[in-house]
Amino acid sequence: MSKSQTETGNTQGMRRWVVKAGSNMVLSGGPLLLRAWMQQVAQLRREHNIEVIWVTSGAIASAADRVPSARKKGRTLSEKQALSAIGQPMVMDLYNLALNATGLLGAQILLTYDDIADDVRRRNFQNTVEQLLTWDVTPVLNENDAVATEEIKFGDNDSLSARVAWVTRAERLLILTDVAGLYDSDPRKNPHATRVSHLKRVTQELLDSTDKGSGSSRGTGGMYSKLSAAQLAAEHGVETWLVQGDVPSVLLQVANNADVGTRIDAMRRRREK
Ligand SMILES: Nc1ncnc2c1ncn2[C@@H]1O[C@H](COP(=O)(O)OP(=O)(O)O)[C@@H](O)[C@H]1O
Ligand SMILES: N[C@@H](CCC(=O)OP(=O)(O)O)C(=O)O
């Protein structure tokens, strides 16, 4: 059954989330974790009236594991682009298996920065997403790394997901990563670090003191890019949750406002884009 859309864009009566999964989570969690996520996506729709736009990383990391001659460090842009072209269909295969096993249908959208910055292309993207959601199809997004040069890159998928949340007027952005949220220092380096469960605002001071390095060999941007993304999202009325992706039922826990990860408030009401 097809659903009608409200004036604000969301499918009738639905709340909208953007959920972003980091490379290390996708690669280390594999098919079982992806299936658990997609089961939760179906449950969110059924029981909470929440529709999900999914943003995934993992293309480059998937290919790097399979191309023995690819360098582990210091890759050139064209090496990363070629790896992404190899890895993107691998990642999508995993998602399609997980979606199909859950009775859902998925759709792939690959974006460059220009697709969001340009008015006409952004409108086309928005229309495509709205149509997919009206049909109950789950959009699965990634950066179009194979053609994105340094000048036209989002930089990382944390930034991409915040911009997508903004232009699709999502209520929440969930960033699924390999730590249980923001800590007062990197928990991989400091075993006594404590989790910050709630942040009213991402200040410049906090950003300046946050590590830009990834916690694994697979990720990009570390906690810094997540906080920058949360700051951008907040400015556009989107609440962000930074959570550990492989915690059981983590998406449902967020739907129930449980004390998981780090919740970062939205700064003001959402506005039309
Ligand atoms: N203050 C902090 N709180 C939590 N994690 C931090 C902090 N500072 C640095 N990190 C690191 O950020 C990493 C997550 O970022 P990243 O590796 O880019 O993940 P992803 O691939 O999910 O985007 C964690 O593994 C952790 O080691
Ligand atoms: N677009 C890239 C991921 C870039 C990225 O931001 O990675 P991550 O920090 O793991 O979310 C890929 O699919 O390999």
mmCIF file of C-alpha atoms and ligand atoms in Angstrom:
data_model
loop_
_atom_site.group_PDB
_atom_site.id
_atom_site.type_symbol
_atom_site.label_atom_id
_atom_site.label_comp_id
_atom_site.label_asym_id
_atom_site.label_seq_id
_atom_site.Cartn_x
_atom_site.Cartn_y
_atom_site.Cartn_z
ATOM 1 C CA MET A 1 0.000 0.000 0.000
ATOM 2 C CA SER A 2 1.448 3.362 -0.927
ATOM 3 C CA LYS A 3 1.335 6.141 1.658
ATOM 4 C CA SER A 4 0.678 9.832 1.205
ATOM 5 C CA GLN A 5 3.159 12.531 2.201
ATOM 6 C CA THR A 6 2.586 15.399 4.605
ATOM 7 C CA GLU A 7 3.415 18.977 3.637
ATOM 8 C CA THR A 8 6.694 18.748 5.555
ATOM 9 C CA GLY A 9 7.786 15.809 3.433
ATOM 10 C CA ASN A 10 7.610 12.976 5.953
ATOM 11 C CA THR A 11 5.392 10.058 5.101
ATOM 12 C CA GLN A 12 2.030 10.527 6.830
ATOM 13 C CA GLY A 13 2.250 10.124 10.591
ATOM 14 C CA MET A 14 5.872 8.922 10.499
ATOM 15 C CA ARG A 15 8.909 10.206 12.381
ATOM 16 C CA ARG A 16 12.143 10.183 10.426
ATOM 17 C CA TRP A 17 15.640 9.153 11.446
ATOM 18 C CA VAL A 18 18.956 9.048 9.620
ATOM 19 C CA VAL A 19 21.176 6.213 10.882
ATOM 20 C CA LYS A 20 24.882 6.112 9.958
ATOM 21 C CA ALA A 21 27.030 2.981 10.377
ATOM 22 C CA GLY A 22 30.832 3.314 10.544
ATOM 23 C CA SER A 23 33.282 1.120 8.613
ATOM 24 C CA ASN A 24 34.636 -0.767 11.598
ATOM 25 C CA MET A 25 31.125 -1.689 12.786
ATOM 26 C CA VAL A 26 30.057 -2.879 9.317
ATOM 27 C CA LEU A 27 33.225 -4.918 8.765
ATOM 28 C CA SER A 28 33.589 -6.426 12.220
ATOM 29 C CA GLY A 29 29.835 -7.003 12.657
ATOM 30 C CA GLY A 30 29.334 -8.557 9.224
ATOM 31 C CA PRO A 31 26.101 -10.206 8.016
ATOM 32 C CA LEU A 32 24.762 -11.047 11.501
ATOM 33 C CA LEU A 33 24.976 -7.478 12.753
ATOM 34 C CA LEU A 34 23.512 -6.085 9.525
ATOM 35 C CA ARG A 35 20.596 -8.466 9.819
ATOM 36 C CA ALA A 36 20.025 -7.407 13.450
ATOM 37 C CA TRP A 37 20.058 -3.738 12.341
ATOM 38 C CA MET A 38 17.574 -4.313 9.524
ATOM 39 C CA GLN A 39 15.270 -6.270 11.856
ATOM 40 C CA GLN A 40 15.272 -3.212 14.089
ATOM 41 C CA VAL A 41 14.584 -0.924 11.101
ATOM 42 C CA ALA A 42 11.495 -3.043 10.349
ATOM 43 C CA GLN A 43 10.449 -2.957 14.016
ATOM 44 C CA LEU A 44 10.932 0.822 14.240
ATOM 45 C CA ARG A 45 8.576 1.228 11.299
ATOM 46 C CA ARG A 46 5.994 -1.225 12.647
ATOM 47 C CA GLU A 47 5.969 -0.342 16.311
ATOM 48 C CA HIS A 48 7.279 3.212 16.556
ATOM 49 C CA ASN A 49 6.200 4.850 13.280
ATOM 50 C CA ILE A 50 9.825 5.692 12.539
ATOM 51 C CA GLU A 51 11.129 5.593 8.962
ATOM 52 C CA VAL A 52 14.876 5.229 8.498
ATOM 53 C CA ILE A 53 17.296 6.585 5.910
ATOM 54 C CA TRP A 54 20.455 4.502 6.268
ATOM 55 C CA VAL A 55 23.973 5.851 5.603
ATOM 56 C CA THR A 56 26.728 3.266 5.469
ATOM 57 C CA SER A 57 30.500 3.343 5.347
ATOM 58 C CA GLY A 58 32.660 0.313 4.657
ATOM 59 C CA ALA A 59 33.221 0.286 0.882
ATOM 60 C CA ILE A 60 36.941 1.056 1.006
ATOM 61 C CA ALA A 61 37.569 -1.161 4.026
ATOM 62 C CA SER A 62 35.681 -4.110 2.431
ATOM 63 C CA ALA A 63 37.797 -3.934 -0.705
ATOM 64 C CA ALA A 64 41.064 -3.356 1.155
ATOM 65 C CA ASP A 65 40.629 -6.731 2.867
ATOM 66 C CA ARG A 66 40.285 -8.388 -0.572
ATOM 67 C CA VAL A 67 42.955 -6.651 -2.683
ATOM 68 C CA PRO A 68 46.319 -7.953 -1.463
ATOM 69 C CA SER A 69 48.313 -5.345 -3.383
ATOM 70 C CA ALA A 70 46.413 -2.394 -1.879
ATOM 71 C CA ARG A 71 48.456 -0.361 0.577
ATOM 72 C CA LYS A 72 47.251 -0.338 4.185
ATOM 73 C CA LYS A 73 48.381 3.244 4.825
ATOM 74 C CA GLY A 74 49.111 6.389 2.811
ATOM 75 C CA ARG A 75 46.787 5.479 -0.064
ATOM 76 C CA THR A 76 46.480 7.922 -2.958
ATOM 77 C CA LEU A 77 43.087 9.358 -3.897
ATOM 78 C CA SER A 78 42.873 7.146 -6.987
ATOM 79 C CA GLU A 79 43.675 4.047 -4.902
ATOM 80 C CA LYS A 80 40.869 4.946 -2.484
ATOM 81 C CA GLN A 81 38.512 5.641 -5.397
ATOM 82 C CA ALA A 82 39.311 2.288 -7.013
ATOM 83 C CA LEU A 83 38.912 0.443 -3.702
ATOM 84 C CA SER A 84 35.531 2.088 -3.160
ATOM 85 C CA ALA A 85 34.388 0.966 -6.621
ATOM 86 C CA ILE A 86 35.307 -2.614 -5.703
ATOM 87 C CA GLY A 87 33.890 -2.490 -2.177
ATOM 88 C CA GLN A 88 30.593 -0.638 -2.686
ATOM 89 C CA PRO A 89 28.805 -3.576 -4.387
ATOM 90 C CA MET A 90 30.188 -5.895 -1.686
ATOM 91 C CA VAL A 91 28.676 -3.705 1.025
ATOM 92 C CA MET A 92 25.389 -3.445 -0.865
ATOM 93 C CA ASP A 93 25.278 -7.258 -1.236
ATOM 94 C CA LEU A 94 25.463 -7.520 2.561
ATOM 95 C CA TYR A 95 22.692 -4.974 3.021
ATOM 96 C CA ASN A 96 20.457 -6.592 0.408
ATOM 97 C CA LEU A 97 20.823 -9.972 2.118
ATOM 98 C CA ALA A 98 19.974 -8.437 5.483
ATOM 99 C CA LEU A 99 17.068 -6.387 4.109
ATOM 100 C CA ASN A 100 15.592 -9.289 2.176
ATOM 101 C CA ALA A 101 15.869 -11.637 5.161
ATOM 102 C CA THR A 102 13.782 -9.117 7.078
ATOM 103 C CA GLY A 103 11.187 -8.682 4.349
ATOM 104 C CA LEU A 104 12.404 -5.200 3.440
ATOM 105 C CA LEU A 105 13.519 -3.771 0.120
ATOM 106 C CA GLY A 106 16.545 -1.486 -0.130
ATOM 107 C CA ALA A 107 17.754 1.136 -2.628
ATOM 108 C CA GLN A 108 21.262 2.458 -3.152
ATOM 109 C CA ILE A 109 21.991 6.192 -3.459
ATOM 110 C CA LEU A 110 25.590 7.402 -3.880
ATOM 111 C CA LEU A 111 26.153 11.124 -3.303
ATOM 112 C CA THR A 112 28.854 13.710 -3.841
ATOM 113 C CA TYR A 113 28.919 17.025 -1.996
ATOM 114 C CA ASP A 114 27.610 18.845 -5.099
ATOM 115 C CA ASP A 115 24.457 16.725 -5.069
ATOM 116 C CA ILE A 116 23.462 18.377 -1.799
ATOM 117 C CA ALA A 117 24.928 21.845 -2.428
ATOM 118 C CA ASP A 118 23.262 22.358 -5.824
ATOM 119 C CA ASP A 119 19.579 23.317 -5.524
ATOM 120 C CA VAL A 120 18.326 21.248 -8.467
ATOM 121 C CA ARG A 121 20.304 18.128 -7.608
ATOM 122 C CA ARG A 122 19.364 18.372 -3.933
ATOM 123 C CA ARG A 123 15.682 18.633 -4.874
ATOM 124 C CA ASN A 124 16.033 15.529 -7.079
ATOM 125 C CA PHE A 125 17.701 13.672 -4.227
ATOM 126 C CA GLN A 126 14.940 14.733 -1.819
ATOM 127 C CA ASN A 127 12.239 13.628 -4.260
ATOM 128 C CA THR A 128 13.874 10.230 -4.752
ATOM 129 C CA VAL A 129 14.130 9.667 -0.990
ATOM 130 C CA GLU A 130 10.525 10.716 -0.432
ATOM 131 C CA GLN A 131 9.312 8.357 -3.158
ATOM 132 C CA LEU A 132 11.314 5.436 -1.763
ATOM 133 C CA LEU A 133 9.988 6.009 1.757
ATOM 134 C CA THR A 134 6.435 6.299 0.469
ATOM 135 C CA TRP A 135 6.937 2.819 -1.011
ATOM 136 C CA ASP A 136 8.409 1.536 2.319
ATOM 137 C CA VAL A 137 11.789 1.054 0.615
ATOM 138 C CA THR A 138 14.869 1.721 2.781
ATOM 139 C CA PRO A 139 17.376 4.106 1.155
ATOM 140 C CA VAL A 140 21.001 3.019 1.760
ATOM 141 C CA LEU A 141 23.412 5.888 1.102
ATOM 142 C CA ASN A 142 27.164 6.278 0.837
ATOM 143 C CA GLU A 143 29.474 8.902 -0.574
ATOM 144 C CA ASN A 144 30.178 8.361 -4.282
ATOM 145 C CA ASP A 145 33.869 7.940 -3.508
ATOM 146 C CA ALA A 146 34.765 6.603 -6.948
ATOM 147 C CA VAL A 147 34.182 10.030 -8.525
ATOM 148 C CA ALA A 148 34.517 12.373 -5.531
ATOM 149 C CA THR A 149 37.788 14.317 -5.680
ATOM 150 C CA GLU A 150 39.198 16.068 -2.581
ATOM 151 C CA GLU A 151 37.482 19.327 -3.643
ATOM 152 C CA ILE A 152 34.002 17.831 -3.845
ATOM 153 C CA LYS A 153 34.144 15.402 -0.950
ATOM 154 C CA PHE A 154 32.004 15.474 2.170
ATOM 155 C CA GLY A 155 35.199 14.316 3.824
ATOM 156 C CA ASP A 156 33.583 11.550 5.828
ATOM 157 C CA ASN A 157 30.210 9.913 6.255
ATOM 158 C CA ASP A 158 29.567 11.613 9.599
ATOM 159 C CA SER A 159 29.374 14.890 7.691
ATOM 160 C CA LEU A 160 27.358 13.288 4.876
ATOM 161 C CA SER A 161 24.830 11.851 7.331
ATOM 162 C CA ALA A 162 24.354 15.198 9.128
ATOM 163 C CA ARG A 163 23.696 16.956 5.816
ATOM 164 C CA VAL A 164 21.289 14.227 4.767
ATOM 165 C CA ALA A 165 19.457 14.545 8.110
ATOM 166 C CA TRP A 166 19.243 18.288 7.548
ATOM 167 C CA VAL A 167 17.902 18.227 3.983
ATOM 168 C CA THR A 168 15.488 15.350 4.587
ATOM 169 C CA ARG A 169 14.226 17.095 7.751
ATOM 170 C CA ALA A 170 14.952 14.158 10.011
ATOM 171 C CA GLU A 171 14.157 14.318 13.690
ATOM 172 C CA ARG A 172 17.176 12.305 14.838
ATOM 173 C CA LEU A 173 20.613 11.363 13.555
ATOM 174 C CA LEU A 174 22.067 8.153 15.022
ATOM 175 C CA ILE A 175 25.776 7.535 14.513
ATOM 176 C CA LEU A 176 26.633 3.868 15.084
ATOM 177 C CA THR A 177 30.290 3.543 15.956
ATOM 178 C CA ASP A 178 32.678 1.215 17.778
ATOM 179 C CA VAL A 179 32.624 2.994 21.162
ATOM 180 C CA ALA A 180 29.694 3.537 23.518
ATOM 181 C CA GLY A 181 29.462 7.276 22.805
ATOM 182 C CA LEU A 182 31.536 10.342 23.637
ATOM 183 C CA TYR A 183 33.887 9.910 26.598
ATOM 184 C CA ASP A 184 35.794 12.539 28.538
ATOM 185 C CA SER A 185 38.913 11.129 26.835
ATOM 186 C CA ASP A 186 39.568 8.388 24.256
ATOM 187 C CA PRO A 187 38.458 5.150 25.999
ATOM 188 C CA ARG A 188 40.935 3.153 23.905
ATOM 189 C CA LYS A 189 43.773 5.087 25.487
ATOM 190 C CA ASN A 190 42.313 5.765 28.930
ATOM 191 C CA PRO A 191 40.597 2.799 30.652
ATOM 192 C CA HIS A 192 39.187 5.209 33.278
ATOM 193 C CA ALA A 193 37.460 7.452 30.732
ATOM 194 C CA THR A 194 33.803 8.053 31.522
ATOM 195 C CA ARG A 195 30.883 8.346 29.113
ATOM 196 C CA VAL A 196 29.076 11.629 28.575
ATOM 197 C CA SER A 197 25.410 10.655 28.412
ATOM 198 C CA HIS A 198 24.003 14.057 27.445
ATOM 199 C CA LEU A 199 25.419 17.169 25.783
ATOM 200 C CA LYS A 200 23.415 20.365 25.448
ATOM 201 C CA ARG A 201 25.790 21.794 22.849
ATOM 202 C CA VAL A 202 28.946 20.981 20.914
ATOM 203 C CA THR A 203 31.200 23.925 21.762
ATOM 204 C CA GLN A 204 34.300 25.012 19.848
ATOM 205 C CA GLU A 205 36.297 24.272 23.010
ATOM 206 C CA LEU A 206 35.072 20.656 22.990
ATOM 207 C CA LEU A 207 35.881 20.295 19.289
ATOM 208 C CA ASP A 208 39.370 21.749 19.787
ATOM 209 C CA SER A 209 40.114 19.183 22.492
ATOM 210 C CA THR A 210 38.789 16.181 20.548
ATOM 211 C CA ASP A 211 40.934 13.673 18.688
ATOM 212 C CA LYS A 212 40.635 13.623 14.885
ATOM 213 C CA GLY A 213 42.225 10.191 14.639
ATOM 214 C CA SER A 214 40.196 7.080 13.964
ATOM 215 C CA GLY A 215 40.126 4.398 16.655
ATOM 216 C CA SER A 216 40.641 1.640 14.078
ATOM 217 C CA SER A 217 42.558 1.241 10.833
ATOM 218 C CA ARG A 218 39.214 1.337 8.997
ATOM 219 C CA GLY A 219 37.492 4.534 10.196
ATOM 220 C CA THR A 220 37.868 8.185 9.178
ATOM 221 C CA GLY A 221 37.643 11.306 11.314
ATOM 222 C CA GLY A 222 37.348 9.778 14.796
ATOM 223 C CA MET A 223 35.196 11.441 17.456
ATOM 224 C CA TYR A 224 35.985 14.898 16.047
ATOM 225 C CA SER A 225 34.015 14.311 12.828
ATOM 226 C CA LYS A 226 31.092 12.914 14.835
ATOM 227 C CA LEU A 227 30.924 15.975 17.063
ATOM 228 C CA SER A 228 31.226 18.297 14.027
ATOM 229 C CA ALA A 229 28.378 16.377 12.411
ATOM 230 C CA ALA A 230 26.310 16.652 15.600
ATOM 231 C CA GLN A 231 26.996 20.396 15.692
ATOM 232 C CA LEU A 232 25.775 20.836 12.113
ATOM 233 C CA ALA A 233 22.749 18.639 12.782
ATOM 234 C CA ALA A 234 21.900 20.596 15.952
ATOM 235 C CA GLU A 235 22.033 23.899 14.054
ATOM 236 C CA HIS A 236 19.370 22.503 11.760
ATOM 237 C CA GLY A 237 17.082 21.171 14.464
ATOM 238 C CA VAL A 238 18.254 17.536 14.445
ATOM 239 C CA GLU A 239 19.054 15.664 17.691
ATOM 240 C CA THR A 240 22.099 13.368 17.460
ATOM 241 C CA TRP A 241 22.794 10.129 19.318
ATOM 242 C CA LEU A 242 26.323 8.665 19.259
ATOM 243 C CA VAL A 243 25.975 4.983 20.134
ATOM 244 C CA GLN A 244 27.845 1.706 19.911
ATOM 245 C CA GLY A 245 26.494 -0.159 16.884
ATOM 246 C CA ASP A 246 26.731 -3.707 18.204
ATOM 247 C CA VAL A 247 24.887 -3.177 21.477
ATOM 248 C CA PRO A 248 21.815 -5.465 21.256
ATOM 249 C CA SER A 249 18.668 -3.622 20.138
ATOM 250 C CA VAL A 250 20.487 -0.312 20.198
ATOM 251 C CA LEU A 251 18.104 1.355 17.707
ATOM 252 C CA LEU A 252 15.091 0.278 19.747
ATOM 253 C CA GLN A 253 16.785 1.497 22.909
ATOM 254 C CA VAL A 254 17.199 4.926 21.325
ATOM 255 C CA ALA A 255 13.525 4.868 20.281
ATOM 256 C CA ASN A 256 12.701 4.287 23.964
ATOM 257 C CA ASN A 257 15.040 7.134 25.007
ATOM 258 C CA ALA A 258 17.154 4.726 27.091
ATOM 259 C CA ASP A 259 20.404 5.900 28.634
ATOM 260 C CA VAL A 260 22.679 4.635 25.844
ATOM 261 C CA GLY A 261 25.528 6.479 24.173
ATOM 262 C CA THR A 262 25.582 10.263 24.049
ATOM 263 C CA ARG A 263 22.512 12.324 23.225
ATOM 264 C CA ILE A 264 23.236 15.765 21.780
ATOM 265 C CA ASP A 265 20.386 18.266 21.789
ATOM 266 C CA ALA A 266 19.072 20.054 18.720
ATOM 267 C CA MET A 267 19.589 23.815 18.940
ATOM 268 C CA ARG A 268 16.382 25.028 17.388
ATOM 269 C CA ARG A 269 13.324 23.976 15.492
ATOM 270 C CA ARG A 270 13.772 22.311 12.135
ATOM 271 C CA ARG A 271 13.178 24.514 9.147
ATOM 272 C CA GLU A 272 12.319 23.963 5.522
ATOM 273 C CA LYS A 273 15.248 23.384 3.160
HETATM 274 N N1 LIG B 1 36.650 11.347 23.551
HETATM 275 C C1 LIG B 1 36.418 10.234 22.855
HETATM 276 N N2 LIG B 1 35.321 9.488 23.118
HETATM 277 C C2 LIG B 1 35.051 8.361 22.406
HETATM 278 N N3 LIG B 1 35.835 7.918 21.384
HETATM 279 C C3 LIG B 1 36.943 8.617 21.060
HETATM 280 C C4 LIG B 1 37.281 9.814 21.776
HETATM 281 N N4 LIG B 1 38.416 10.319 21.225
HETATM 282 C C5 LIG B 1 38.765 9.495 20.239
HETATM 283 N N5 LIG B 1 37.891 8.454 20.117
HETATM 284 C C6 LIG B 1 37.995 7.372 19.137
HETATM 285 O O1 LIG B 1 37.029 7.550 18.089
HETATM 286 C C7 LIG B 1 36.825 6.264 17.496
HETATM 287 C C8 LIG B 1 35.563 6.272 16.626
HETATM 288 O O2 LIG B 1 35.820 6.986 15.431
HETATM 289 P P1 LIG B 1 36.114 6.232 14.023
HETATM 290 O O3 LIG B 1 37.231 5.260 14.220
HETATM 291 O O4 LIG B 1 36.259 7.274 12.963
HETATM 292 O O5 LIG B 1 34.772 5.396 13.859
HETATM 293 P P2 LIG B 1 33.768 5.101 12.651
HETATM 294 O O6 LIG B 1 34.467 4.163 11.722
HETATM 295 O O7 LIG B 1 32.604 4.476 13.373
HETATM 296 O O8 LIG B 1 33.415 6.414 12.005
HETATM 297 C C9 LIG B 1 36.774 5.332 18.678
HETATM 298 O O9 LIG B 1 37.152 4.019 18.342
HETATM 299 C C10 LIG B 1 37.725 5.982 19.706
HETATM 300 O O10 LIG B 1 38.968 5.303 19.801
HETATM 301 N N1 LIG B 2 32.734 6.364 2.085
HETATM 302 C C1 LIG B 2 33.771 5.595 2.763
HETATM 303 C C2 LIG B 2 33.700 5.750 4.275
HETATM 304 C C3 LIG B 2 34.237 7.058 4.795
HETATM 305 C C4 LIG B 2 34.039 7.217 6.309
HETATM 306 O O1 LIG B 2 33.658 8.292 6.767
HETATM 307 O O2 LIG B 2 34.257 6.104 7.079
HETATM 308 P P1 LIG B 2 33.823 5.983 8.648
HETATM 309 O O3 LIG B 2 34.640 6.947 9.460
HETATM 310 O O4 LIG B 2 34.122 4.576 9.007
HETATM 311 O O5 LIG B 2 32.373 6.323 8.738
HETATM 312 C C5 LIG B 2 33.597 4.090 2.474
HETATM 313 O O6 LIG B 2 32.482 3.626 2.237
HETATM 314 O O7 LIG B 2 34.601 3.388 2.540
#
